[in-house]
Structures are given as C-alpha cells and as structure tokens.
PDB file of C-alpha atoms in Angstrom:
ATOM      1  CA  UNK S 787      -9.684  13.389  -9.690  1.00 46.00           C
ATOM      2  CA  UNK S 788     -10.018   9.555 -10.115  1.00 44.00           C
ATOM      3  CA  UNK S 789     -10.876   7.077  -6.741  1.00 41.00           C
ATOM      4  CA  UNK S 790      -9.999   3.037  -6.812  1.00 40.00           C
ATOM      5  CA  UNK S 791     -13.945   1.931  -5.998  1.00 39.00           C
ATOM      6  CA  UNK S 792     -12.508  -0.933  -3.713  1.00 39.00           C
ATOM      7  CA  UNK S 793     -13.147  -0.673   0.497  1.00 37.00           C
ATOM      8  CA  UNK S 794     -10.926   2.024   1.711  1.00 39.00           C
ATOM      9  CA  UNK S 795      -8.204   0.315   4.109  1.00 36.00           C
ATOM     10  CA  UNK S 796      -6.410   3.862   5.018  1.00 38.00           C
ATOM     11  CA  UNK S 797      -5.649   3.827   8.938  1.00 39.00           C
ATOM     12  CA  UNK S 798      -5.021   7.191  10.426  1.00 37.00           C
ATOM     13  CA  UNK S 799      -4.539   6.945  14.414  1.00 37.00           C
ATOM     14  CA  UNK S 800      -5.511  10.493  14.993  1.00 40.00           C
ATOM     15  CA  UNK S 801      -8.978  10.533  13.065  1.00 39.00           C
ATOM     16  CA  UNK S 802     -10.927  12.354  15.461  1.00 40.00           C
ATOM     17  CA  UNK S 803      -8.407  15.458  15.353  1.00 38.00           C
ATOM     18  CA  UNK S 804      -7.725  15.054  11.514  1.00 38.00           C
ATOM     19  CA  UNK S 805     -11.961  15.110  11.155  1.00 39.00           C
ATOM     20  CA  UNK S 806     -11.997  18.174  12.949  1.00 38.00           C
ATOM     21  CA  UNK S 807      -8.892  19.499  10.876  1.00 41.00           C
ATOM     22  CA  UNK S 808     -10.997  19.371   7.986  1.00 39.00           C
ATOM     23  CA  UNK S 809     -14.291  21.637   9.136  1.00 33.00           C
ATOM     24  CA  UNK S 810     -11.779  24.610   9.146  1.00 37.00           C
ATOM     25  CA  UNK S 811     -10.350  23.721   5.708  1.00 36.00           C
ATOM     26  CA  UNK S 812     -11.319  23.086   2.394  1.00 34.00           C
ATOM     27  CA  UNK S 813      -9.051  20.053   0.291  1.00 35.00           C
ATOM     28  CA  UNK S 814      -7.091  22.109  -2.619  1.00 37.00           C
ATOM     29  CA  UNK S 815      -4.782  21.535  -5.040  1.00 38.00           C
ATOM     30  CA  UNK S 816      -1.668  23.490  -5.732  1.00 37.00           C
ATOM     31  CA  UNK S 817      -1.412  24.715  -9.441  1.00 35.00           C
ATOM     32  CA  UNK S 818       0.453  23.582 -11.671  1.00 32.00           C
ATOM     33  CA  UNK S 819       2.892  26.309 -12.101  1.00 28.00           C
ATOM     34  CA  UNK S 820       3.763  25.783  -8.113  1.00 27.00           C
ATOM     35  CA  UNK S 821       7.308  26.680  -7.455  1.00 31.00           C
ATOM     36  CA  UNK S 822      10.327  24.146  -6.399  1.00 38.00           C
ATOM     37  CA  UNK S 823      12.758  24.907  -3.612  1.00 38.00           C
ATOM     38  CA  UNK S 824      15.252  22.330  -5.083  1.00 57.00           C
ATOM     39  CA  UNK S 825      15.597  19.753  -7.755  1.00 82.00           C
ATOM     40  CA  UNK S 826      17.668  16.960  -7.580  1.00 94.00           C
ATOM     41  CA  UNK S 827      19.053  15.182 -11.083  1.00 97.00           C
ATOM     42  CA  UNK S 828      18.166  11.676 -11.110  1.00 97.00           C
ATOM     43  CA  UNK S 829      19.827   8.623 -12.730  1.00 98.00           C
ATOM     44  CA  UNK S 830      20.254   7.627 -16.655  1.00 98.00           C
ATOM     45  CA  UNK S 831      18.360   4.283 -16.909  1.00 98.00           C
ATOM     46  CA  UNK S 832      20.194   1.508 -16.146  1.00 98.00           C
ATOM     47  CA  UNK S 833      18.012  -1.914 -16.310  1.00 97.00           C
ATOM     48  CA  UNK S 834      17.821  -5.564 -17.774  1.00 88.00           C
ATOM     49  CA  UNK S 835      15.517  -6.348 -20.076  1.00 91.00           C
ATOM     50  CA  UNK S 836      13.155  -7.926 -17.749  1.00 95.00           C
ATOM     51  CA  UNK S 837      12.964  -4.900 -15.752  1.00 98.00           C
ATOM     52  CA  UNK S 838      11.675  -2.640 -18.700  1.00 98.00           C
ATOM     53  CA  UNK S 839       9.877  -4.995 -20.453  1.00 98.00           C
ATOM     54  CA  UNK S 840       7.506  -5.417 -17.334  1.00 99.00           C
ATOM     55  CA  UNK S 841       7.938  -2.119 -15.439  1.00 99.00           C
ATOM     56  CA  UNK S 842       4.824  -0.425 -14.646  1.00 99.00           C
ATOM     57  CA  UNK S 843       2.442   1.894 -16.834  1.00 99.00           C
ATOM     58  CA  UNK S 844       2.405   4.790 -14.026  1.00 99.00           C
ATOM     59  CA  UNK S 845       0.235   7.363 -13.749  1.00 98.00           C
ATOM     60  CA  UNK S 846      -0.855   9.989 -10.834  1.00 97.00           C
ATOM     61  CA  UNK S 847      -3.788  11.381  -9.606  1.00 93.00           C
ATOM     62  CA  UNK S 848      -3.783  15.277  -9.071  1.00 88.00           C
ATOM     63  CA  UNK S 849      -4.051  15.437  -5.581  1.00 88.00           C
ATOM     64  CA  UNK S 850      -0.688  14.000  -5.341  1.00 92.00           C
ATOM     65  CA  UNK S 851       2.719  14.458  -5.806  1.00 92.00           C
ATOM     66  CA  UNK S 852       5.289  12.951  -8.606  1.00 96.00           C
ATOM     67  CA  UNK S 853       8.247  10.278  -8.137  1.00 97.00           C
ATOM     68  CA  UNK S 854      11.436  11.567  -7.991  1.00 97.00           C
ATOM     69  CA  UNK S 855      14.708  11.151  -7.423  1.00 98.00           C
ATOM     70  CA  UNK S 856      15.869   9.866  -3.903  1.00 98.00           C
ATOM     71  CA  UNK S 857      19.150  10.092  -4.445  1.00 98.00           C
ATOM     72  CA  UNK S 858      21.106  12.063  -7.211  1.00 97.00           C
ATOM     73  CA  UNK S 859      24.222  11.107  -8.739  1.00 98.00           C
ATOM     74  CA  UNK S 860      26.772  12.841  -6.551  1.00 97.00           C
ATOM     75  CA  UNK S 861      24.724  11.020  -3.512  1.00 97.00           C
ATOM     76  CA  UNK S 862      23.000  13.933  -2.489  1.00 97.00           C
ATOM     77  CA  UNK S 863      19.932  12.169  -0.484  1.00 97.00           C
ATOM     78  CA  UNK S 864      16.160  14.170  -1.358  1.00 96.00           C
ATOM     79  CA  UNK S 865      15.466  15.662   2.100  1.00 95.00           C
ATOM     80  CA  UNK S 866      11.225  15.838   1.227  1.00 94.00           C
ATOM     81  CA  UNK S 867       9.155  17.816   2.245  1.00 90.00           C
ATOM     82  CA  UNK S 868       6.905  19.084   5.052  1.00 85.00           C
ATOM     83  CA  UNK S 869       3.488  18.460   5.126  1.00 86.00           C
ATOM     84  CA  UNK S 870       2.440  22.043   4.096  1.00 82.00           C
ATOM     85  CA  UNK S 871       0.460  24.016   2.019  1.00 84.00           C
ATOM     86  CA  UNK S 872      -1.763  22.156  -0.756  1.00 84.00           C
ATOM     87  CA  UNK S 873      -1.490  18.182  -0.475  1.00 76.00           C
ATOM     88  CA  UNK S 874       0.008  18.001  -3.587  1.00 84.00           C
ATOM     89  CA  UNK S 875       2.184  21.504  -2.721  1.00 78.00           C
ATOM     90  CA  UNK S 876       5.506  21.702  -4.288  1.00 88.00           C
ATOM     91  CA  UNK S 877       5.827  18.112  -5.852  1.00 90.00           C
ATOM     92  CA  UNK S 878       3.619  18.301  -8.687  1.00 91.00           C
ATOM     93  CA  UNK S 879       4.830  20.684 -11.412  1.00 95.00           C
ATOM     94  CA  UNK S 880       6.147  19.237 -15.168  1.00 96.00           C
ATOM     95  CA  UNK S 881       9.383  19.504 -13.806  1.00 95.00           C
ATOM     96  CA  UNK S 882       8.965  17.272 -11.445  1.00 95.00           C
ATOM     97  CA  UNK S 883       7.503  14.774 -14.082  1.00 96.00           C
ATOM     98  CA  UNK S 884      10.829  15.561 -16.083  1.00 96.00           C
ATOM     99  CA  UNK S 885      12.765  14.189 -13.532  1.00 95.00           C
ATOM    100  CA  UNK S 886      11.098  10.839 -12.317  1.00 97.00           C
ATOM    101  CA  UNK S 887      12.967   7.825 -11.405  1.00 98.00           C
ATOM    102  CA  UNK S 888      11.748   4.031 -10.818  1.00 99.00           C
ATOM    103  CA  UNK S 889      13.968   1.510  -8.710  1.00 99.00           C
ATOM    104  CA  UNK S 890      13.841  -2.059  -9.531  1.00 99.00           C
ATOM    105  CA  UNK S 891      15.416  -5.338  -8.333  1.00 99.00           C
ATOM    106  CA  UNK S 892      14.455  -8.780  -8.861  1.00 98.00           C
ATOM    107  CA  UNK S 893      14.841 -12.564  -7.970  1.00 98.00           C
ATOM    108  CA  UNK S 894      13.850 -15.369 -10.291  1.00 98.00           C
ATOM    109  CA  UNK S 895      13.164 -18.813  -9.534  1.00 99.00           C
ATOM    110  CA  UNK S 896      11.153 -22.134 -10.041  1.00 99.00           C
ATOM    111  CA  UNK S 897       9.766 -20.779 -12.910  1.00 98.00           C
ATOM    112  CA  UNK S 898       9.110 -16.979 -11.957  1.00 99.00           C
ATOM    113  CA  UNK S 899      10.714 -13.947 -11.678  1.00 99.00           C
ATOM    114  CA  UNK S 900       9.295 -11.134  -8.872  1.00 99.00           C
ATOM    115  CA  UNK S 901      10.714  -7.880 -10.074  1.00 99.00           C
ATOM    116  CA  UNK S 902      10.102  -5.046  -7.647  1.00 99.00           C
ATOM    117  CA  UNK S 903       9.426  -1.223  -8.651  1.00 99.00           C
ATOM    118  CA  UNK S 904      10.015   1.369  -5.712  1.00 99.00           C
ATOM    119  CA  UNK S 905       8.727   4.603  -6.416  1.00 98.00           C
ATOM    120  CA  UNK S 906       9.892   7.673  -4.068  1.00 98.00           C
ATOM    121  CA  UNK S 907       7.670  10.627  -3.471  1.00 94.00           C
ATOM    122  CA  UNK S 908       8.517  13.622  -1.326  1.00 93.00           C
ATOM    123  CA  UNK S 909       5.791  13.761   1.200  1.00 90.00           C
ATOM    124  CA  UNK S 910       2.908  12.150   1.779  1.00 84.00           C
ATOM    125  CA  UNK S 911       0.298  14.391   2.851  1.00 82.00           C
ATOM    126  CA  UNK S 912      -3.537  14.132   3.914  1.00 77.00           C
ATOM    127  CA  UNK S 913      -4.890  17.547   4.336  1.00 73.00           C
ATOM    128  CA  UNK S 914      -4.324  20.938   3.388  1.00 74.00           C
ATOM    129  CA  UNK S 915      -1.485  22.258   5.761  1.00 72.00           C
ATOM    130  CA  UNK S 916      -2.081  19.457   8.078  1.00 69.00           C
ATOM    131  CA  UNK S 917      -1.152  15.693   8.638  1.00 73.00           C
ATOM    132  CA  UNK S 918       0.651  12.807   7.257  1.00 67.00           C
ATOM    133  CA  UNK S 919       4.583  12.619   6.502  1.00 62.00           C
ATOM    134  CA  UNK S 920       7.713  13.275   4.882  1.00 80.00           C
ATOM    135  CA  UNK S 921       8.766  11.703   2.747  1.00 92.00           C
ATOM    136  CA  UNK S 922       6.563   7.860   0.992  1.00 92.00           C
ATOM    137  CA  UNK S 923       7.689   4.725  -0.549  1.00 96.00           C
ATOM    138  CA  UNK S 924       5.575   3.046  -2.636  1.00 96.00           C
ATOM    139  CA  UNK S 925       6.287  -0.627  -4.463  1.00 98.00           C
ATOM    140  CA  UNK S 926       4.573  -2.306  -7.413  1.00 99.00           C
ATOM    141  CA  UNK S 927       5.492  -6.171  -7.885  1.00 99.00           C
ATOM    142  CA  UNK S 928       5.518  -7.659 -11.269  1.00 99.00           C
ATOM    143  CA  UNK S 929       5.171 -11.316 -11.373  1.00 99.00           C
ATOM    144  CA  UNK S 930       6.423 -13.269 -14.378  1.00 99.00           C
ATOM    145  CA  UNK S 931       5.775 -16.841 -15.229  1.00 99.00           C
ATOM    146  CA  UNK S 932       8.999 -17.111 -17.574  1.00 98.00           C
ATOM    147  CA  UNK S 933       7.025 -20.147 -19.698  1.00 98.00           C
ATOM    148  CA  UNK S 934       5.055 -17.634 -20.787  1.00 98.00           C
ATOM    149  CA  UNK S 935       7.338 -15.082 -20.075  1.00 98.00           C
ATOM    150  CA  UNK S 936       4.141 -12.176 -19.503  1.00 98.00           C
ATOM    151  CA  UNK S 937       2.877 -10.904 -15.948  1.00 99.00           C
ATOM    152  CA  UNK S 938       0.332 -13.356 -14.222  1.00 99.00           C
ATOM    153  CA  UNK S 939       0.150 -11.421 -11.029  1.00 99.00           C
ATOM    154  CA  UNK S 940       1.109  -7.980  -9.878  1.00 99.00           C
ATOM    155  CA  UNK S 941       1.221  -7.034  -5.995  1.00 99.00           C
ATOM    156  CA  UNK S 942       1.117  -3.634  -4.803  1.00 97.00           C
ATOM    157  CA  UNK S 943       2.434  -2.020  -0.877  1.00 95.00           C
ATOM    158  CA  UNK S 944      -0.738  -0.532   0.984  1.00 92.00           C
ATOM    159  CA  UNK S 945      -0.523   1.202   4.286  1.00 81.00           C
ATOM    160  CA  UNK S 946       2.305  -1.714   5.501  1.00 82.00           C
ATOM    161  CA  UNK S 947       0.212  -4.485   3.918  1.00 91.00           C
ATOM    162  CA  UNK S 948       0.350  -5.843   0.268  1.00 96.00           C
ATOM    163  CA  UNK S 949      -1.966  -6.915  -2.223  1.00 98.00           C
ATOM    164  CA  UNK S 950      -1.712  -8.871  -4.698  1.00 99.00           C
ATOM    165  CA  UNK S 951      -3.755  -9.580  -8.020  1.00 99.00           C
ATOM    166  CA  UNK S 952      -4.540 -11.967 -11.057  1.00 99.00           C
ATOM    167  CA  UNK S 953      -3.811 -10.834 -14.384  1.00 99.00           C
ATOM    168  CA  UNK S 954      -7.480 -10.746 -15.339  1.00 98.00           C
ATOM    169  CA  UNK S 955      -8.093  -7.938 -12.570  1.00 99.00           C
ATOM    170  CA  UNK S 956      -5.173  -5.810 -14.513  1.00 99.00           C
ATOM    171  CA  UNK S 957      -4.764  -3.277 -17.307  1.00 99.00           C
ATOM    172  CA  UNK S 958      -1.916  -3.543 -19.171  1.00 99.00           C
ATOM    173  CA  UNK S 959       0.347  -1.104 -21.726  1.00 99.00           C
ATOM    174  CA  UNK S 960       1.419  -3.398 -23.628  1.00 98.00           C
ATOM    175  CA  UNK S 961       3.715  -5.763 -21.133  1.00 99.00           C
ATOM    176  CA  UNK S 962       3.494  -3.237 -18.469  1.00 99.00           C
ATOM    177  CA  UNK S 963       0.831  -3.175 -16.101  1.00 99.00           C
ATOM    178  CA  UNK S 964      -0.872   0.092 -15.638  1.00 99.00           C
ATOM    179  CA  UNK S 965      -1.209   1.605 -11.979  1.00 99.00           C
ATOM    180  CA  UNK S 966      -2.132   4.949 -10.306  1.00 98.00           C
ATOM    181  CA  UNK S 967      -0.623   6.986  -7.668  1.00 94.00           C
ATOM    182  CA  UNK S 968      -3.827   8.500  -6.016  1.00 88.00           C
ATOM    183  CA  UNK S 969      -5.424   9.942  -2.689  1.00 83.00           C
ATOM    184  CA  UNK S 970      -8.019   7.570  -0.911  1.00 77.00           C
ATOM    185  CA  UNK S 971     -10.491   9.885   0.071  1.00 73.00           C
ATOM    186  CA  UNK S 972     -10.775  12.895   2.432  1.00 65.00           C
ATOM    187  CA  UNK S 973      -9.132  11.459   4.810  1.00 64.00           C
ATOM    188  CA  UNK S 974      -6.630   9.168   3.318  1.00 69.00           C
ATOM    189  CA  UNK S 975      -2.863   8.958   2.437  1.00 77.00           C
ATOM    190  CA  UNK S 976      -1.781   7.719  -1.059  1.00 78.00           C
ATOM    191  CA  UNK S 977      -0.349   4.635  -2.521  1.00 87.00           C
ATOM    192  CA  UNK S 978      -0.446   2.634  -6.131  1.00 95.00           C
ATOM    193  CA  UNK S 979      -4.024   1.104  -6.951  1.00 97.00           C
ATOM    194  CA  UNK S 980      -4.226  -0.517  -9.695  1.00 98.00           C
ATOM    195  CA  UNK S 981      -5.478   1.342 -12.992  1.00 98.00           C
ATOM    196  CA  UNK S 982      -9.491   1.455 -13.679  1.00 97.00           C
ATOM    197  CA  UNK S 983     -11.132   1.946 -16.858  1.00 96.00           C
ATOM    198  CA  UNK S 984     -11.722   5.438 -15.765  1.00 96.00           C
ATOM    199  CA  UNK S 985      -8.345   6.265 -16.447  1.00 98.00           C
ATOM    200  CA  UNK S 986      -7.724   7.187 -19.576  1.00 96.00           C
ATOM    201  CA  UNK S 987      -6.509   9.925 -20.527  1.00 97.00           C
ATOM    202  CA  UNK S 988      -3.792   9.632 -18.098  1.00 98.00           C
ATOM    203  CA  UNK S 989      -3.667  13.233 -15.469  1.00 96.00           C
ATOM    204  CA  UNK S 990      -0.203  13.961 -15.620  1.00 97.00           C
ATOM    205  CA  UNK S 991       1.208  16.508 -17.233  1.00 97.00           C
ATOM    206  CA  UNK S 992       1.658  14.873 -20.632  1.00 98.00           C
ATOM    207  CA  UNK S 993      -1.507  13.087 -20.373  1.00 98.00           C
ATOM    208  CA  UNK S 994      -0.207   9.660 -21.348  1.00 98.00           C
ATOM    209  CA  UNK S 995       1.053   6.504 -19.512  1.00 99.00           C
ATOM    210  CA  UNK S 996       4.598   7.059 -17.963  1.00 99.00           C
ATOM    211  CA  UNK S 997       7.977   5.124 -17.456  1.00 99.00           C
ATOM    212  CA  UNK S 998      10.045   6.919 -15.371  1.00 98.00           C
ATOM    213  CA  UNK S 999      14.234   5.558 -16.279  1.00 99.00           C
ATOM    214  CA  UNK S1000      14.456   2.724 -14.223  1.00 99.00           C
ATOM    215  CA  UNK S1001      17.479   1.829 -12.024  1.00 99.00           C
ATOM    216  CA  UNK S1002      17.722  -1.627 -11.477  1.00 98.00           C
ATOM    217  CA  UNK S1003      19.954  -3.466  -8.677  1.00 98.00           C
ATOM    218  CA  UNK S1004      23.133  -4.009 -10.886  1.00 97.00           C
ATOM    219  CA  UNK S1005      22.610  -0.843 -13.132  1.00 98.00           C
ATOM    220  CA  UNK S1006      24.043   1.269 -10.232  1.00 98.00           C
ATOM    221  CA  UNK S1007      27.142   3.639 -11.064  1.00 98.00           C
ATOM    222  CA  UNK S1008      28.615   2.218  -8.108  1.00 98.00           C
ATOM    223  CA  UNK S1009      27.679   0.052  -4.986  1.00 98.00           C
ATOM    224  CA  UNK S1010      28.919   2.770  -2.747  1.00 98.00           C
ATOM    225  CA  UNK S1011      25.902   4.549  -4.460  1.00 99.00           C
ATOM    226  CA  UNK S1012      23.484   1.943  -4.122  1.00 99.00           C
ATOM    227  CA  UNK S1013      23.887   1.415  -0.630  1.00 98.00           C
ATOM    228  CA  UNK S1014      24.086   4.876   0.550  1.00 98.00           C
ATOM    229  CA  UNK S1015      20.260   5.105  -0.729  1.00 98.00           C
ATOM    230  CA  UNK S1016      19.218   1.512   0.627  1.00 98.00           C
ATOM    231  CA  UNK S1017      20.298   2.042   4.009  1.00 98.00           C
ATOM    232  CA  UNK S1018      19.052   5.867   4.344  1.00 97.00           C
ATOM    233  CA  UNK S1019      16.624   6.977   7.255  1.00 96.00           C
ATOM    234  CA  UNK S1020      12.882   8.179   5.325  1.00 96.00           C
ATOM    235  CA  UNK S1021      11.189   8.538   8.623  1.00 93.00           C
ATOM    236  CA  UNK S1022       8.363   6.357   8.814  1.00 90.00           C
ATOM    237  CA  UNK S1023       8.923   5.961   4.831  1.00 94.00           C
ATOM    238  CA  UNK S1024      10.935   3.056   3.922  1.00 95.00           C
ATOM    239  CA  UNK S1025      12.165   1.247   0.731  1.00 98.00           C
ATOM    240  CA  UNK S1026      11.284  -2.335   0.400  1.00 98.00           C
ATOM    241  CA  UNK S1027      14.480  -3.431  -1.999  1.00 99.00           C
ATOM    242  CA  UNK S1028      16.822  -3.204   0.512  1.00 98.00           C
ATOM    243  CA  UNK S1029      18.683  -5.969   2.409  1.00 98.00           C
ATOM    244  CA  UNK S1030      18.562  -4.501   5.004  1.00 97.00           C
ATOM    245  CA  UNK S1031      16.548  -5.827   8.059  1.00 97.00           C
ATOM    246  CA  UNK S1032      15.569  -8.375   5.464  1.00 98.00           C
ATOM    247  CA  UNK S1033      12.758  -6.265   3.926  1.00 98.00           C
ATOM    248  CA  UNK S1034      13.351  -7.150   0.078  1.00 99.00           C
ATOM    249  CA  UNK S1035      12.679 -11.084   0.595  1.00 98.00           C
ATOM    250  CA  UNK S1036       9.884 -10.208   3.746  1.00 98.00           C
ATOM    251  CA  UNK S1037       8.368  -8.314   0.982  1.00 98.00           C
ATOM    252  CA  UNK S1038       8.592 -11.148  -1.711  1.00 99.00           C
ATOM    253  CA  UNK S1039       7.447 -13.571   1.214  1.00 98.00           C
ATOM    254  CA  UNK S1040       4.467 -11.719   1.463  1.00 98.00           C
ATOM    255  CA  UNK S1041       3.155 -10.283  -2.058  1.00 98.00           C
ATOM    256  CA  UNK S1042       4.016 -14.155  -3.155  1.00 98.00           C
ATOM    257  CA  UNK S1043       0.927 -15.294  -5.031  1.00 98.00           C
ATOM    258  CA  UNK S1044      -0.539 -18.516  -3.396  1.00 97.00           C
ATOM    259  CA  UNK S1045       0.136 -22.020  -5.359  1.00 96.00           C
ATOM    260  CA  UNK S1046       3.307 -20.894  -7.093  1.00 98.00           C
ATOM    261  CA  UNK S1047       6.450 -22.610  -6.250  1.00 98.00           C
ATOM    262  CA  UNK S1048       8.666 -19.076  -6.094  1.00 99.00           C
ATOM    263  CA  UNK S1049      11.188 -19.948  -3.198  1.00 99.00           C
ATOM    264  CA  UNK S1050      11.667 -15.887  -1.637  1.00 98.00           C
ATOM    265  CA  UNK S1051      14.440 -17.251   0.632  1.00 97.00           C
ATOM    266  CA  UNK S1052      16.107 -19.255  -2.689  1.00 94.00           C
TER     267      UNK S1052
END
C-alpha cells in the first residue's frame, strides 16, 4: 500500500479510544474475492466534452474501497455500509470496479472553467471492525484556463477542508490529472491525494489508470433523477455538487485558486 508523504491532517475526535482499539487488532485487508450483499447498476456516461477531456486519472489504494454508484437508474439510493469487518470489507472486489461511476458539474467564467468530480464510496472506515462512517464523498476540482484550454490547478476535498494545487505539483494521463483514493495512516480516514511517482502500476484490479462513466449535470436521464440523489441524506457524508444549502458554489468559493478572476457566485 502507497502513503501521500505530505503532513497528515486526519482529525479523529475519539483518538484516545480508537488508539486503544488498535492494541487488540491488527489492520487487514479483505481479499479480493470478498463477497457483495447487493450491487446497484450505475449510469451510461453522459458528459460534455470538457468533462471527459479533464476528468480525473483515478486510482485506489488497497486498504480502501471502490466508487460506485449512489444512485441507480430506477432511483434506488446505495444504502452503504457499516463499518465492519476489514476496512476495505465488502467494497473492493472487480465487481465493484466494473461498476464505478464519477459525477461532474461545472461553471465557466472569466476565462476558466471549475469542473467538479464527486466520487461516492460506501463506507469510510478506519479500523478493522471499528470506527469511522457510512457512507464518503470525495471531490476532485479540475481547473481550466480555456486560453490554453489544459488544467492549471486541481483542488481536492480533505476532511471538510480543500486543497488546491499548481499544475507543476500534478501528474497527468494525458489531460486528466492522476489522483489516489488512499488510507492516511493507522489511524486515518481516506480521501483523494494527489498521485506520486510511486504509483505506477496503478493497485486496482486492472492495474491501470481508471475513468469511471461520468455523469455530468445535464447528462441526467431526468431531473427528477438528478435531484433525488442531490438532495439525499449520506449521514455525515455529503456531495458537494448540489444546490442545495449552497454547497456547489461554497465549494468553488473555496478550492478557487488565488489571483484568478473566476467569479463562483457569476
């Protein structure tokens, strides 16, 4: 398993109890071969051609779980899972894989367009049979200066806070920026860091850099769809491309890189 090298910023309230969690407990990984209870579909892709050309390179640690669907196409919502068994228990087979799914929506302005990728996972889980939560969003930001039409900064969602970084500190596929789904330490939960030259070959089943079919905002079968997902309860989990409570422009506000005239409220 693969670590970002940058200071860990994971804040667990409970640390104490979760420390002495761990002395009766060794950190394990479910095998690959780990059985589903249920598997929702997820969507066709349905995007512009901003929102593939810059979507994220994804890959994802092994001591996690994969993306899936949040919603399936009859509007059946993913219920996740409980924090059980292995940390990556139940959400990490090639099936799972088979059925990944990437949200997008973006605003362009001034210059720049700030597409943003939500990635659903089913639980979010910090120790073996112990702590954390169901159900985790996790975002990825691609910023494009549209005069040179290419991502010049790319901002990712950490523990409620976002950072955001300079081309020259990212990978790329191609267009697409590469980031990692991993496990910060012991005693951390997960999110997207960005993608280290330690990387390659990619851990996931296939062993190479993944696109899951993106949905973007007006590639919906329907609105009644749409908004059935964006203003669903995840718990302590929550998707940043929603209108609602103002979170998709609060999020733009905030990953905005500093000089650029992008107007979030435009």
């Amino acid at each position: 398993m693969r670590h970002s090298t940058s200071p860990n910023r994971t804040a667990i309230r409970s640390r104490n109890w979760i420390a002495a969690a761990a002395l009766s407990t060794v950190l394990v990984v479910a095998p690959a071969t780990a059985a589903r209870a249920a598997n929702l579909p997820n969507l066709p892709q349905s995007a512009g051609g901003y929102e593939l050309t810059f979507a994220p390179a994804y890959d994802y640690d092994g001591d996690g779980c994969y993306p899936v669907a949040a919603i399936a196409p009859d509007g059946t919502l993913n219920g996740g899972l409980n924090t059980t068994g292995a940390v990556n228990g139940n959400c990490r087979d090639q099936s799972d894989l088979d059925r990944t799914q990437t949200y997008a929506r973006s605003k362009c302005n001034n210059g720049w367009c700030a597409i943003v990728y939500a990635s659903y996972f089913e639980k979010d889980q910090i120790l073996p049979g112990c702590c954390g939560h169901r159900h985790d969003w996790e975002h990825v930001v691609s910023w494009v200066n549209q005069a040179s039409d290419r991502v010049d900064y790319v901002s990712r969602t950490v523990h409620g806070e976002v950072q955001t970084y300079p081309r020259s500190s990212v990978r790329f596929d191609g267009t697409h920026p590469k980031v990692v789904y991993h496990k910060e330490g012991a005693f951390g939960s997960h999110n997207f860091r960005l993608a280290n030259s330690n990387d390659d070959p990619p851990e996931n089943h296939y062993g190479t850099w993944r696109f899951p079919p993106v949905v973007d905002w007006n590639g919906w079968p329907s609105a009644a769809l749409r908004d059935r997902l964006m203003t669903a309860d995840f718990g302590s989990a929550s998707i940043k491309i929603t209108d609602q409570d103002d979170r998709f422009r609060n999020l733009l506000n905030r990953s905005k890189p500093a000089g650029i005239p992008f107007d979030p409220w435009a």
